[in-house]
CSV table of C-alpha atoms and ligand atoms in Angstrom, one decimal:
chain,number,residue,atom,x,y,z
A,1,UNK,CA,-7.2,-16.5,-42.9
A,2,UNK,CA,-6.5,-17.6,-39.4
A,3,UNK,CA,-4.1,-14.9,-39.1
A,4,UNK,CA,-6.4,-12.0,-40.0
A,5,UNK,CA,-8.8,-13.7,-37.2
A,6,UNK,CA,-6.0,-13.5,-34.4
A,7,UNK,CA,-5.2,-10.2,-35.6
A,8,UNK,CA,-8.8,-9.0,-35.2
A,9,UNK,CA,-9.3,-10.8,-31.9
A,10,UNK,CA,-6.2,-9.1,-30.9
A,11,UNK,CA,-7.4,-5.5,-32.2
A,12,UNK,CA,-10.6,-6.5,-29.8
A,13,UNK,CA,-9.3,-7.7,-26.8
A,14,UNK,CA,-6.9,-4.2,-26.8
A,15,UNK,CA,-10.5,-2.0,-27.6
A,16,UNK,CA,-11.9,-3.9,-24.8
A,17,UNK,CA,-9.2,-3.1,-23.0
A,18,UNK,CA,-9.0,0.4,-23.3
A,19,UNK,CA,-12.8,0.4,-22.5
A,20,UNK,CA,-12.6,-1.1,-19.2
A,21,UNK,CA,-9.6,0.9,-18.4
A,22,UNK,CA,-11.2,4.4,-19.0
A,23,UNK,CA,-13.7,3.1,-16.0
A,24,UNK,CA,-10.7,2.5,-13.6
A,25,UNK,CA,-9.4,5.2,-11.2
A,26,UNK,CA,-6.9,7.6,-12.1
A,27,UNK,CA,-3.6,7.3,-9.7
A,28,UNK,CA,-0.7,9.8,-9.8
A,29,UNK,CA,2.8,9.3,-7.9
A,30,UNK,CA,4.4,12.8,-6.7
A,31,UNK,CA,8.2,12.3,-6.9
A,32,UNK,CA,8.0,9.6,-9.7
A,33,UNK,CA,11.0,10.0,-11.2
A,34,UNK,CA,13.0,8.8,-8.0
A,35,UNK,CA,14.4,5.5,-6.8
A,36,UNK,CA,11.1,4.8,-5.4
A,37,UNK,CA,9.0,6.5,-8.1
A,38,UNK,CA,10.2,4.9,-11.1
A,39,UNK,CA,9.8,1.5,-9.8
A,40,UNK,CA,6.3,2.4,-8.0
A,41,UNK,CA,5.3,3.9,-11.4
A,42,UNK,CA,6.3,0.3,-13.1
A,43,UNK,CA,4.3,-1.8,-10.4
A,44,UNK,CA,1.1,0.4,-11.0
A,45,UNK,CA,1.2,0.9,-14.6
A,46,UNK,CA,1.0,-3.4,-14.3
A,47,UNK,CA,-1.7,-3.2,-11.5
A,48,UNK,CA,-5.3,-4.1,-12.8
A,49,UNK,CA,-6.8,-1.4,-10.4
A,50,UNK,CA,-5.3,1.6,-12.1
A,51,UNK,CA,-6.8,3.5,-15.5
A,52,UNK,CA,-4.6,6.6,-16.2
A,53,UNK,CA,-1.3,6.8,-14.2
A,54,UNK,CA,-0.1,10.5,-13.7
A,55,UNK,CA,3.7,10.8,-13.3
A,56,UNK,CA,4.3,14.5,-11.3
A,57,UNK,CA,8.2,15.0,-10.4
A,58,UNK,CA,10.2,18.4,-10.5
A,59,UNK,CA,12.5,16.8,-13.3
A,60,UNK,CA,12.7,14.2,-15.5
A,61,UNK,CA,9.4,13.1,-15.9
A,62,UNK,CA,8.8,12.9,-19.9
A,63,UNK,CA,11.6,10.6,-20.0
A,64,UNK,CA,9.8,8.0,-17.3
A,65,UNK,CA,6.4,8.4,-18.9
A,66,UNK,CA,7.7,7.6,-22.5
A,67,UNK,CA,9.7,4.1,-21.3
A,68,UNK,CA,6.6,3.1,-19.0
A,69,UNK,CA,4.2,4.4,-22.0
A,70,UNK,CA,5.4,1.3,-24.1
A,71,UNK,CA,4.7,-1.1,-21.7
A,72,UNK,CA,1.4,-2.7,-23.1
A,73,UNK,CA,-0.8,-3.1,-19.8
A,74,UNK,CA,-4.1,-1.4,-19.5
A,75,UNK,CA,-3.9,2.1,-18.7
A,76,UNK,CA,-2.1,5.4,-20.1
A,77,UNK,CA,0.3,7.1,-18.8
A,78,UNK,CA,1.6,11.0,-18.6
A,79,UNK,CA,4.1,12.9,-17.4
A,80,UNK,CA,3.9,16.0,-15.7
A,81,UNK,CA,7.4,17.8,-15.2
A,82,UNK,CA,8.1,20.8,-12.7
A,83,UNK,CA,6.3,22.3,-9.8
A,84,UNK,CA,3.3,24.0,-12.5
A,85,UNK,CA,2.6,21.3,-14.1
A,86,UNK,CA,1.7,19.1,-10.6
A,87,UNK,CA,-1.7,20.2,-10.3
A,88,UNK,CA,-2.7,19.0,-13.5
A,89,UNK,CA,-1.1,15.8,-12.6
A,90,UNK,CA,-3.2,15.9,-9.6
A,91,UNK,CA,-6.4,17.0,-11.3
A,92,UNK,CA,-9.3,13.8,-10.7
A,93,UNK,CA,-6.7,11.4,-9.1
A,94,UNK,CA,-8.4,8.9,-6.6
A,95,UNK,CA,-5.4,8.1,-5.0
A,96,UNK,CA,-1.9,10.3,-5.1
A,97,UNK,CA,0.8,8.8,-3.8
A,98,UNK,CA,3.9,10.8,-2.0
A,99,UNK,CA,7.5,9.3,-2.4
A,100,UNK,CA,9.2,12.8,-3.3
A,101,UNK,CA,11.8,14.3,-1.1
A,102,UNK,CA,15.3,13.1,-0.3
A,103,UNK,CA,16.3,10.0,1.1
A,104,UNK,CA,18.7,9.2,4.3
A,105,UNK,CA,22.6,8.6,4.1
A,106,UNK,CA,24.4,6.3,6.7
A,107,UNK,CA,24.5,8.1,10.0
A,108,UNK,CA,21.4,10.0,9.9
A,109,UNK,CA,17.8,9.3,11.6
A,110,UNK,CA,14.8,10.2,9.0
A,111,UNK,CA,14.1,13.3,11.5
A,112,UNK,CA,17.4,14.5,10.1
A,113,UNK,CA,15.3,14.9,6.9
A,114,UNK,CA,12.7,17.2,8.3
A,115,UNK,CA,14.1,20.3,7.5
A,116,UNK,CA,14.7,19.7,3.4
A,117,UNK,CA,11.2,16.9,3.4
A,118,UNK,CA,8.7,19.2,5.7
A,119,UNK,CA,8.5,22.1,3.2
A,120,UNK,CA,8.5,19.4,0.0
A,121,UNK,CA,5.4,17.6,1.5
A,122,UNK,CA,3.4,21.2,2.7
A,123,UNK,CA,4.0,22.7,-0.9
A,124,UNK,CA,2.9,18.8,-2.3
A,125,UNK,CA,-0.6,19.2,0.0
A,126,UNK,CA,-1.1,22.7,-1.2
A,127,UNK,CA,-1.7,21.8,-4.7
A,128,UNK,CA,-3.4,18.7,-3.5
A,129,UNK,CA,-6.2,20.9,-1.6
A,130,UNK,CA,-7.1,22.4,-4.7
A,131,UNK,CA,-6.4,20.2,-7.2
A,132,UNK,CA,-8.0,16.8,-5.9
A,133,UNK,CA,-9.0,17.7,-2.3
A,134,UNK,CA,-11.3,14.1,-2.6
A,135,UNK,CA,-8.6,11.7,-3.1
A,136,UNK,CA,-7.1,9.6,-1.1
A,137,UNK,CA,-3.3,10.2,0.0
A,138,UNK,CA,-0.6,7.9,0.8
A,139,UNK,CA,2.4,9.8,2.3
A,140,UNK,CA,5.6,7.9,1.9
A,141,UNK,CA,8.4,10.6,2.3
A,142,UNK,CA,10.2,10.6,5.7
A,143,UNK,CA,9.9,11.2,8.2
A,144,UNK,CA,6.1,9.6,8.1
A,145,UNK,CA,5.7,10.4,11.7
A,146,UNK,CA,5.6,14.1,11.4
A,147,UNK,CA,5.2,14.4,7.5
A,148,UNK,CA,1.9,13.0,7.6
A,149,UNK,CA,0.6,15.6,10.1
A,150,UNK,CA,2.5,17.7,7.8
A,151,UNK,CA,0.1,17.1,5.2
A,152,UNK,CA,-3.0,16.8,7.1
A,153,UNK,CA,-2.5,20.3,9.0
A,154,UNK,CA,-1.9,21.9,5.1
A,155,UNK,CA,-5.3,20.3,4.2
A,156,UNK,CA,-7.0,21.5,7.4
A,157,UNK,CA,-5.8,25.1,7.0
A,158,UNK,CA,-7.4,24.9,3.0
A,159,UNK,CA,-10.3,23.5,4.8
A,160,UNK,CA,-10.3,19.8,2.9
A,161,UNK,CA,-9.2,17.6,5.4
A,162,UNK,CA,-11.1,14.0,5.4
A,163,UNK,CA,-9.0,12.5,8.3
A,164,UNK,CA,-10.1,8.6,6.5
A,165,UNK,CA,-8.5,9.8,3.4
A,166,UNK,CA,-4.7,10.4,4.5
A,167,UNK,CA,-2.3,7.9,5.5
A,168,UNK,CA,1.1,7.2,6.2
A,169,UNK,CA,2.1,4.3,4.2
A,170,UNK,CA,4.3,1.9,6.8
A,171,UNK,CA,3.9,-1.3,4.7
A,172,UNK,CA,7.0,-1.8,4.2
A,173,UNK,CA,7.7,-2.4,7.9
A,174,UNK,CA,5.1,-5.2,7.5
A,175,UNK,CA,6.8,-6.5,4.7
A,176,UNK,CA,9.8,-6.7,6.2
A,177,UNK,CA,8.3,-8.3,9.0
A,178,UNK,CA,6.7,-11.1,7.2
A,179,UNK,CA,10.1,-11.6,5.9
A,180,UNK,CA,12.3,-12.1,8.4
A,181,UNK,CA,9.9,-13.8,10.4
A,182,UNK,CA,8.6,-16.6,7.8
A,183,UNK,CA,12.8,-16.7,7.8
A,184,UNK,CA,12.9,-17.7,11.3
A,185,UNK,CA,9.8,-20.2,11.2
A,186,UNK,CA,11.1,-21.3,8.1
A,187,UNK,CA,7.5,-20.7,6.9
A,188,UNK,CA,6.4,-20.1,3.5
A,189,UNK,CA,5.6,-15.9,3.9
A,190,UNK,CA,2.2,-16.0,2.5
A,191,UNK,CA,1.4,-17.9,5.4
A,192,UNK,CA,3.0,-15.2,7.9
A,193,UNK,CA,1.3,-11.8,8.3
A,194,UNK,CA,2.8,-9.6,11.4
A,195,UNK,CA,0.7,-7.2,12.4
A,196,UNK,CA,2.9,-3.8,12.6
A,197,UNK,CA,1.5,-0.9,14.9
A,198,UNK,CA,3.1,2.6,16.1
A,199,UNK,CA,4.7,5.0,14.1
A,200,UNK,CA,7.8,4.6,10.8
A,201,UNK,CA,11.0,5.3,12.7
A,202,UNK,CA,13.4,3.2,14.5
A,203,UNK,CA,11.6,2.0,18.3
A,204,UNK,CA,8.3,3.6,17.1
A,205,UNK,CA,8.0,0.8,14.9
A,206,UNK,CA,6.3,-1.6,17.2
A,207,UNK,CA,6.3,-5.2,15.6
A,208,UNK,CA,3.5,-7.6,17.4
A,209,UNK,CA,5.4,-10.8,17.7
A,210,UNK,CA,3.3,-12.3,20.3
A,211,UNK,CA,0.3,-12.2,17.9
A,212,UNK,CA,2.2,-14.6,15.1
A,213,UNK,CA,-0.2,-17.4,15.0
A,214,UNK,CA,1.9,-20.9,16.3
A,215,UNK,CA,5.2,-19.2,16.5
A,216,UNK,CA,7.0,-19.6,20.0
A,217,UNK,CA,9.6,-17.6,20.0
A,218,UNK,CA,12.5,-17.5,22.7
A,219,UNK,CA,12.9,-13.9,24.4
A,220,UNK,CA,16.6,-13.7,22.3
A,221,UNK,CA,14.3,-14.5,19.1
A,222,UNK,CA,11.7,-11.8,19.9
A,223,UNK,CA,14.7,-9.1,20.8
A,224,UNK,CA,16.9,-9.8,17.7
A,225,UNK,CA,13.5,-9.5,15.5
A,226,UNK,CA,12.1,-6.7,16.8
A,227,UNK,CA,15.3,-5.0,16.4
A,228,UNK,CA,16.2,-6.0,12.9
A,229,UNK,CA,12.2,-5.1,11.6
A,230,UNK,CA,12.7,-1.8,13.9
A,231,UNK,CA,15.8,-1.2,12.1
A,232,UNK,CA,15.5,-2.6,8.7
A,233,UNK,CA,15.7,0.9,7.1
A,234,UNK,CA,19.3,1.4,8.6
A,235,UNK,CA,20.2,-2.2,7.2
A,236,UNK,CA,20.0,-1.0,3.3
A,237,UNK,CA,20.9,2.5,3.9
A,238,UNK,CA,24.2,1.0,5.2
A,239,UNK,CA,24.5,-1.6,2.5
A,240,UNK,CA,24.0,1.1,0.0
A,241,UNK,CA,26.4,3.2,1.4
A,242,UNK,CA,25.8,6.8,0.5
A,243,UNK,CA,23.1,5.6,-2.7
A,244,UNK,CA,20.3,6.4,-0.8
A,245,UNK,CA,17.5,4.2,1.1
A,246,UNK,CA,15.1,1.5,0.5
A,247,UNK,CA,13.4,1.8,-2.9
A,248,UNK,CA,12.9,-1.4,-4.6
A,249,UNK,CA,11.1,-2.8,-1.5
A,250,UNK,CA,9.7,0.1,-0.6
A,251,UNK,CA,7.9,0.7,-3.9
A,252,UNK,CA,6.5,-3.0,-3.5
A,253,UNK,CA,5.1,-2.2,-0.3
A,254,UNK,CA,3.6,0.9,-1.5
A,255,UNK,CA,1.9,-0.8,-4.6
A,256,UNK,CA,0.5,-3.6,-2.2
A,257,UNK,CA,-1.3,-0.7,-0.6
A,258,UNK,CA,-2.2,1.3,-3.2
A,259,UNK,CA,-3.8,-2.0,-4.7
A,260,UNK,CA,-5.8,-2.2,-1.7
A,261,UNK,CA,-6.9,0.9,-1.3
A,262,UNK,CA,-8.2,1.0,-4.8
A,263,UNK,CA,-10.0,-2.6,-3.9
A,264,UNK,CA,-11.5,-1.4,-0.9
A,265,UNK,CA,-12.3,1.9,-2.7
A,266,UNK,CA,-14.4,0.0,-5.4
A,267,UNK,CA,-16.3,-2.0,-3.2
A,268,UNK,CA,-14.1,-4.6,-2.0
A,269,UNK,CA,-14.8,-6.0,1.4
A,270,UNK,CA,-12.9,-6.8,4.4
A,271,UNK,CA,-10.1,-4.7,3.2
A,272,UNK,CA,-7.9,-4.7,6.7
A,273,UNK,CA,-4.4,-3.2,6.3
A,274,UNK,CA,-1.8,-1.1,8.8
A,275,UNK,CA,-1.5,2.3,8.2
A,276,UNK,CA,-0.2,5.3,10.0
A,277,UNK,CA,-3.9,7.6,10.4
A,278,UNK,CA,-5.4,10.0,12.6
A,279,UNK,CA,-6.4,7.8,15.3
A,280,UNK,CA,-8.0,7.6,18.7
A,281,UNK,CA,-5.5,4.8,19.6
A,282,UNK,CA,-2.9,6.4,21.4
A,283,UNK,CA,-4.4,9.8,21.9
A,284,UNK,CA,-4.4,9.9,25.7
A,285,UNK,CA,-0.5,9.3,25.3
A,286,UNK,CA,-0.3,12.6,23.1
A,287,UNK,CA,-0.1,10.9,19.8
A,288,UNK,CA,-3.3,12.0,17.4
A,289,UNK,CA,-1.6,9.2,14.9
A,290,UNK,CA,-1.0,5.9,15.1
A,291,UNK,CA,-0.5,2.8,12.6
A,292,UNK,CA,-3.0,-0.1,13.9
A,293,UNK,CA,-5.0,-2.3,11.5
A,294,UNK,CA,-7.8,-0.4,9.7
A,295,UNK,CA,-10.4,-1.3,8.0
A,296,UNK,CA,-10.7,0.3,4.4
A,297,UNK,CA,-13.9,1.3,2.2
A,298,UNK,CA,-14.8,3.0,-0.7
A,299,UNK,CA,-14.4,6.3,1.8
A,300,UNK,CA,-11.3,5.3,3.4
A,301,UNK,CA,-10.9,4.3,7.0
A,302,UNK,CA,-13.8,2.4,8.0
A,303,UNK,CA,-13.0,1.3,11.4
A,304,UNK,CA,-9.6,1.8,13.3
A,305,UNK,CA,-8.7,-1.9,15.4
A,306,UNK,CA,-7.6,-0.9,18.9
A,307,UNK,CA,-3.8,-1.8,19.8
A,308,UNK,CA,-3.7,-6.0,20.2
A,309,UNK,CA,-3.1,-7.1,23.5
A,310,UNK,CA,0.8,-6.7,24.3
A,311,UNK,CA,3.3,-9.0,25.8
A,312,UNK,CA,5.3,-7.6,28.4
A,313,UNK,CA,8.3,-6.6,26.2
A,314,UNK,CA,5.8,-4.9,23.5
A,315,UNK,CA,4.5,-3.0,26.6
A,316,UNK,CA,7.8,-1.7,27.8
A,317,UNK,CA,8.6,-0.7,23.9
A,318,UNK,CA,5.2,1.2,24.0
A,319,UNK,CA,6.1,2.9,27.1
A,320,UNK,CA,9.9,4.1,26.2
A,321,UNK,CA,8.4,5.1,22.7
A,322,UNK,CA,5.2,6.7,23.0
A,323,UNK,CA,6.9,9.9,24.1
A,324,UNK,CA,9.4,10.1,20.7
A,325,UNK,CA,6.2,9.6,18.4
A,326,UNK,CA,4.2,12.3,20.7
A,327,UNK,CA,7.3,14.6,19.6
A,328,UNK,CA,7.7,13.8,15.8
A,329,UNK,CA,3.7,14.1,15.4
A,330,UNK,CA,4.3,17.9,17.5
A,331,UNK,CA,7.4,18.8,15.3
A,332,UNK,CA,4.9,18.4,12.0
A,333,UNK,CA,1.9,20.3,13.7
A,334,UNK,CA,4.3,23.2,14.7
A,335,UNK,CA,5.7,23.4,11.3
A,336,UNK,CA,2.3,23.9,9.9
A,337,UNK,CA,1.8,27.0,12.5
B,1,NAD,P1,14.9,9.8,-4.5
B,1,NAD,O1,15.9,10.9,-4.4
B,1,NAD,O2,15.3,8.7,-5.0
B,1,NAD,O3,13.7,10.3,-5.2
B,1,NAD,C1,12.8,11.5,-4.7
B,1,NAD,C2,12.3,12.1,-6.3
B,1,NAD,O4,11.4,13.2,-5.3
B,1,NAD,C3,13.3,12.9,-6.9
B,1,NAD,O5,12.9,12.4,-8.1
B,1,NAD,C4,13.0,14.4,-6.6
B,1,NAD,O6,12.9,15.2,-8.1
B,1,NAD,C5,11.3,14.6,-6.6
B,1,NAD,N1,10.8,15.5,-6.0
B,1,NAD,C6,11.6,16.4,-4.5
B,1,NAD,N2,11.4,17.3,-4.0
B,1,NAD,C7,9.5,17.2,-5.0
B,1,NAD,C8,9.2,18.5,-5.2
B,1,NAD,N3,8.6,19.5,-4.4
B,1,NAD,N4,7.6,17.7,-6.3
B,1,NAD,C9,7.8,16.7,-6.6
B,1,NAD,N5,8.9,15.8,-6.6
B,1,NAD,C10,10.1,16.1,-5.9
B,1,NAD,O7,14.4,9.5,-2.9
B,1,NAD,P2,14.0,7.7,-3.0
B,1,NAD,O8,14.7,7.2,-2.2
B,1,NAD,O9,12.6,7.7,-3.6
B,1,NAD,O10,13.0,8.5,-1.2
B,1,NAD,C11,11.9,9.0,-0.9
B,1,NAD,C12,11.5,9.6,0.0
B,1,NAD,O11,10.9,8.4,0.6
B,1,NAD,C13,12.4,9.8,1.2
B,1,NAD,O12,12.1,10.7,2.1
B,1,NAD,C14,12.6,8.5,1.9
B,1,NAD,O13,13.3,8.9,3.2
B,1,NAD,C15,11.6,8.3,1.8
B,1,NAD,N6,10.9,6.7,2.4
B,1,NAD,C16,10.1,5.9,2.7
B,1,NAD,C17,10.0,4.8,3.3
B,1,NAD,C18,8.6,4.4,3.9
B,1,NAD,O14,8.5,3.1,4.7
B,1,NAD,N7,7.8,5.5,3.9
B,1,NAD,C19,10.8,4.0,2.6
B,1,NAD,C20,11.9,4.6,1.6
B,1,NAD,C21,11.9,5.5,1.6
B,2,LMR,C1,12.9,2.5,5.5
B,2,LMR,O1,12.0,1.9,6.4
B,2,LMR,O2,13.6,1.7,4.7
B,2,LMR,C2,12.6,4.0,5.0
B,2,LMR,O3,12.1,4.6,6.0
B,2,LMR,C3,14.0,4.4,4.7
B,2,LMR,C4,14.8,4.7,5.7
B,2,LMR,O4,15.4,6.0,5.7
B,2,LMR,O5,15.2,3.8,6.5
């Protein structure tokens, strides 16, 4: 008797889970069979904010979908293999997260990926423009400084660009900054929240260490921490020694950012995250895209905060890198002309 009550209540809670998951949004991952894609899809399968999870890649999605589909968390998983199936994966998605494209090997810059990844990102944007023009788009594929303009320009050409909904994911820079600063200050990482502005490549990454509450860093510490945050990606590329770049930390960062977007979409207030978006902040310096903290809401970006006040060394960093960022943005825009 007891075991039958337990079984019935289990079935009931499963039914409840299924009915509540049907009201949760659909999220698509493009590049879902890759290093980032698989781990990110696992985290999204475990997210309480995701209903249906649609996995798109040019290879191996049936296996990844079958594997994840056995996890008894809320929500369904479907795999879509090959470019022709991508539109079905994207249809009705609230959020499309895009880690499709090749990663770096030692000795390469992110910009060296442009020739391969620019075309991949443009082809995904072309499908997205038709399949889910109103979705949020979170772009991970490098070089982010250029791929976000490429994605935006492609949506613009299709007449469906909404600047509030296209995001370059820079959350890994914040994740790293919080880890390294917490170590330096001997604090718990939950007590550290570093703002990182600018772009996502080398010196275009601008950690605002002067804004870390209660920290009294020496000039040497500032120099070393700034360099480590800016070149944290290279640290992983070198350690992987030809086997790719950051995948697990990136998947974690993208899952955090996706959850925040979905929470904001569901009406949660005061969702503020750094993201690389179309922005007026550095427009006078030739950059139509820039990352600062942005307030997120049901329609995407609701408010773009200005650059926080900068220390002398942060201002020098800005002055030195802003021309490079402008050139990387222009390269993406020009690619679409
Ligand atoms: P990976 O090679 O392991 O995976 C990439 C996946 O994309 C592969 O499964 C591949 O089949 C798929 N793919 C390629 N072309 C596609 C297309 N046209 N449509 C759909 N899928 C396609 O690479 P990874 O390590 O997962 O990295 C992916 C990208 O993310 C790289 O460009 C990397 O530089 C970038 N990245 C960005 C950040 C960031 O902070 N924004 C961090 C880490 C990596
Ligand atoms: C990172 O910051 O880890 C990514 O952009 C991947 C890379 O090429 O470094």
